[in-house]
Amino acid sequence: MAKKIIAVLLVCIVVMAALQVSSATESVKEAKYEAKFEAKYRLCYEKCEKECLEKGNDQSFCEVKCDEDCDEKEVADKLHIKVKN
C-alpha cells in the first residue's frame, strides 16, 4: 500500500513540474508579444507628440491626443484591422 501512495505522489510531482514549465514558457512568449507592442506604442507616441508640439499645441492636449491615437493603432494592430489615419 505504501508503494502505491509513493508512486501516486511521484506522478503528481512530475505532472505539477510539467505544468510549471509549460506555464513559464507561456509567460515568456506573452512578455515578448507585449514588448513588441510596447515598443511600437512608444515610437508612435514620441513621433506624434513631437509633431503635435511643433504645430504649437499645448503639452496636455498633445499627451491626450497622442495617447488615444497610438492606443487605437495598437489595439487595431493586435486585432489585425486597418485604421484610417
PDB file of C-alpha atoms in Angstrom:
ATOM      1  CA  MET A   1       0.000   0.000   0.000  1.00  0.00           C
ATOM      2  CA  ALA A   2       2.827   2.419   0.883  1.00  0.00           C
ATOM      3  CA  LYS A   3       4.462   1.793  -2.508  1.00  0.00           C
ATOM      4  CA  LYS A   4       1.246   2.791  -4.295  1.00  0.00           C
ATOM      5  CA  ILE A   5       0.972   6.010  -2.296  1.00  0.00           C
ATOM      6  CA  ILE A   6       4.586   6.889  -3.066  1.00  0.00           C
ATOM      7  CA  ALA A   7       4.017   6.126  -6.763  1.00  0.00           C
ATOM      8  CA  VAL A   8       0.940   8.364  -6.859  1.00  0.00           C
ATOM      9  CA  LEU A   9       2.850  11.112  -5.066  1.00  0.00           C
ATOM     10  CA  LEU A  10       5.713  10.903  -7.567  1.00  0.00           C
ATOM     11  CA  VAL A  11       3.304  11.020 -10.508  1.00  0.00           C
ATOM     12  CA  CYS A  12       1.671  14.132  -9.021  1.00  0.00           C
ATOM     13  CA  ILE A  13       5.057  15.800  -8.594  1.00  0.00           C
ATOM     14  CA  VAL A  14       6.014  15.058 -12.206  1.00  0.00           C
ATOM     15  CA  VAL A  15       2.689  16.397 -13.517  1.00  0.00           C
ATOM     16  CA  MET A  16       2.968  19.588 -11.453  1.00  0.00           C
ATOM     17  CA  ALA A  17       6.553  20.147 -12.646  1.00  0.00           C
ATOM     18  CA  ALA A  18       5.442  19.745 -16.265  1.00  0.00           C
ATOM     19  CA  LEU A  19       2.636  22.275 -15.752  1.00  0.00           C
ATOM     20  CA  GLN A  20       5.062  24.780 -14.207  1.00  0.00           C
ATOM     21  CA  VAL A  21       7.442  24.517 -17.190  1.00  0.00           C
ATOM     22  CA  SER A  22       4.547  24.980 -19.615  1.00  0.00           C
ATOM     23  CA  SER A  23       3.285  27.997 -17.679  1.00  0.00           C
ATOM     24  CA  ALA A  24       6.728  29.606 -17.584  1.00  0.00           C
ATOM     25  CA  THR A  25       7.135  29.147 -21.345  1.00  0.00           C
ATOM     26  CA  GLU A  26       3.777  30.821 -21.987  1.00  0.00           C
ATOM     27  CA  SER A  27       4.721  33.755 -19.735  1.00  0.00           C
ATOM     28  CA  VAL A  28       7.911  34.341 -21.719  1.00  0.00           C
ATOM     29  CA  LYS A  29       6.018  34.240 -25.016  1.00  0.00           C
ATOM     30  CA  GLU A  30       3.413  36.664 -23.668  1.00  0.00           C
ATOM     31  CA  ALA A  31       6.092  39.071 -22.417  1.00  0.00           C
ATOM     32  CA  LYS A  32       7.788  39.103 -25.839  1.00  0.00           C
ATOM     33  CA  TYR A  33       4.443  39.678 -27.556  1.00  0.00           C
ATOM     34  CA  GLU A  34       3.587  42.601 -25.255  1.00  0.00           C
ATOM     35  CA  ALA A  35       7.094  44.091 -25.575  1.00  0.00           C
ATOM     36  CA  LYS A  36       6.650  44.266 -29.345  1.00  0.00           C
ATOM     37  CA  PHE A  37       3.520  46.368 -28.999  1.00  0.00           C
ATOM     38  CA  GLU A  38       5.004  48.488 -26.204  1.00  0.00           C
ATOM     39  CA  ALA A  39       7.911  49.446 -28.467  1.00  0.00           C
ATOM     40  CA  LYS A  40       5.547  50.296 -31.327  1.00  0.00           C
ATOM     41  CA  TYR A  41       3.378  52.381 -28.999  1.00  0.00           C
ATOM     42  CA  ARG A  42       6.392  54.283 -27.640  1.00  0.00           C
ATOM     43  CA  LEU A  43       7.673  55.105 -31.140  1.00  0.00           C
ATOM     44  CA  CYS A  44       4.212  56.181 -32.256  1.00  0.00           C
ATOM     45  CA  TYR A  45       3.705  58.337 -29.167  1.00  0.00           C
ATOM     46  CA  GLU A  46       7.097  60.076 -29.395  1.00  0.00           C
ATOM     47  CA  LYS A  47       6.625  60.859 -33.094  1.00  0.00           C
ATOM     48  CA  CYS A  48       3.056  62.065 -32.581  1.00  0.00           C
ATOM     49  CA  GLU A  49       3.955  64.231 -29.595  1.00  0.00           C
ATOM     50  CA  LYS A  50       6.863  65.862 -31.423  1.00  0.00           C
ATOM     51  CA  GLU A  51       4.688  66.686 -34.436  1.00  0.00           C
ATOM     52  CA  CYS A  52       1.851  67.935 -32.244  1.00  0.00           C
ATOM     53  CA  LEU A  53       4.092  70.236 -30.213  1.00  0.00           C
ATOM     54  CA  GLU A  54       5.717  71.591 -33.383  1.00  0.00           C
ATOM     55  CA  LYS A  55       2.247  72.654 -34.535  1.00  0.00           C
ATOM     56  CA  GLY A  56       2.063  74.860 -31.447  1.00  0.00           C
ATOM     57  CA  ASN A  57      -0.404  72.803 -29.439  1.00  0.00           C
ATOM     58  CA  ASP A  58      -0.378  72.628 -25.649  1.00  0.00           C
ATOM     59  CA  GLN A  59       1.550  69.787 -23.936  1.00  0.00           C
ATOM     60  CA  SER A  60      -1.508  68.351 -22.182  1.00  0.00           C
ATOM     61  CA  PHE A  61      -3.521  68.399 -25.423  1.00  0.00           C
ATOM     62  CA  CYS A  62      -0.743  66.540 -27.222  1.00  0.00           C
ATOM     63  CA  GLU A  63      -0.449  63.948 -24.452  1.00  0.00           C
ATOM     64  CA  VAL A  64      -4.128  63.086 -24.607  1.00  0.00           C
ATOM     65  CA  LYS A  65      -4.326  63.174 -28.398  1.00  0.00           C
ATOM     66  CA  CYS A  66      -1.253  61.025 -28.955  1.00  0.00           C
ATOM     67  CA  ASP A  67      -2.174  58.555 -26.231  1.00  0.00           C
ATOM     68  CA  GLU A  68      -5.595  57.997 -27.766  1.00  0.00           C
ATOM     69  CA  ASP A  69      -4.278  57.819 -31.337  1.00  0.00           C
ATOM     70  CA  CYS A  70      -1.451  55.416 -30.551  1.00  0.00           C
ATOM     71  CA  ASP A  71      -3.607  53.264 -28.301  1.00  0.00           C
ATOM     72  CA  GLU A  72      -6.138  52.965 -31.110  1.00  0.00           C
ATOM     73  CA  LYS A  73      -3.389  51.918 -33.523  1.00  0.00           C
ATOM     74  CA  GLU A  74      -2.012  49.399 -31.027  1.00  0.00           C
ATOM     75  CA  VAL A  75      -5.403  47.763 -30.483  1.00  0.00           C
ATOM     76  CA  ALA A  76      -6.070  47.690 -34.224  1.00  0.00           C
ATOM     77  CA  ASP A  77      -2.687  46.051 -34.793  1.00  0.00           C
ATOM     78  CA  LYS A  78      -3.432  43.394 -32.165  1.00  0.00           C
ATOM     79  CA  LEU A  79      -6.806  42.721 -33.780  1.00  0.00           C
ATOM     80  CA  HIS A  80      -5.283  42.806 -37.311  1.00  0.00           C
ATOM     81  CA  ILE A  81      -7.581  45.545 -38.593  1.00  0.00           C
ATOM     82  CA  LYS A  82      -6.811  48.699 -40.546  1.00  0.00           C
ATOM     83  CA  VAL A  83      -7.255  52.161 -39.028  1.00  0.00           C
ATOM     84  CA  LYS A  84      -7.629  55.333 -41.054  1.00  0.00           C
ATOM     85  CA  ASN A  85      -5.019  57.964 -40.215  1.00  0.00           C
TER      86      ASN A  85
END
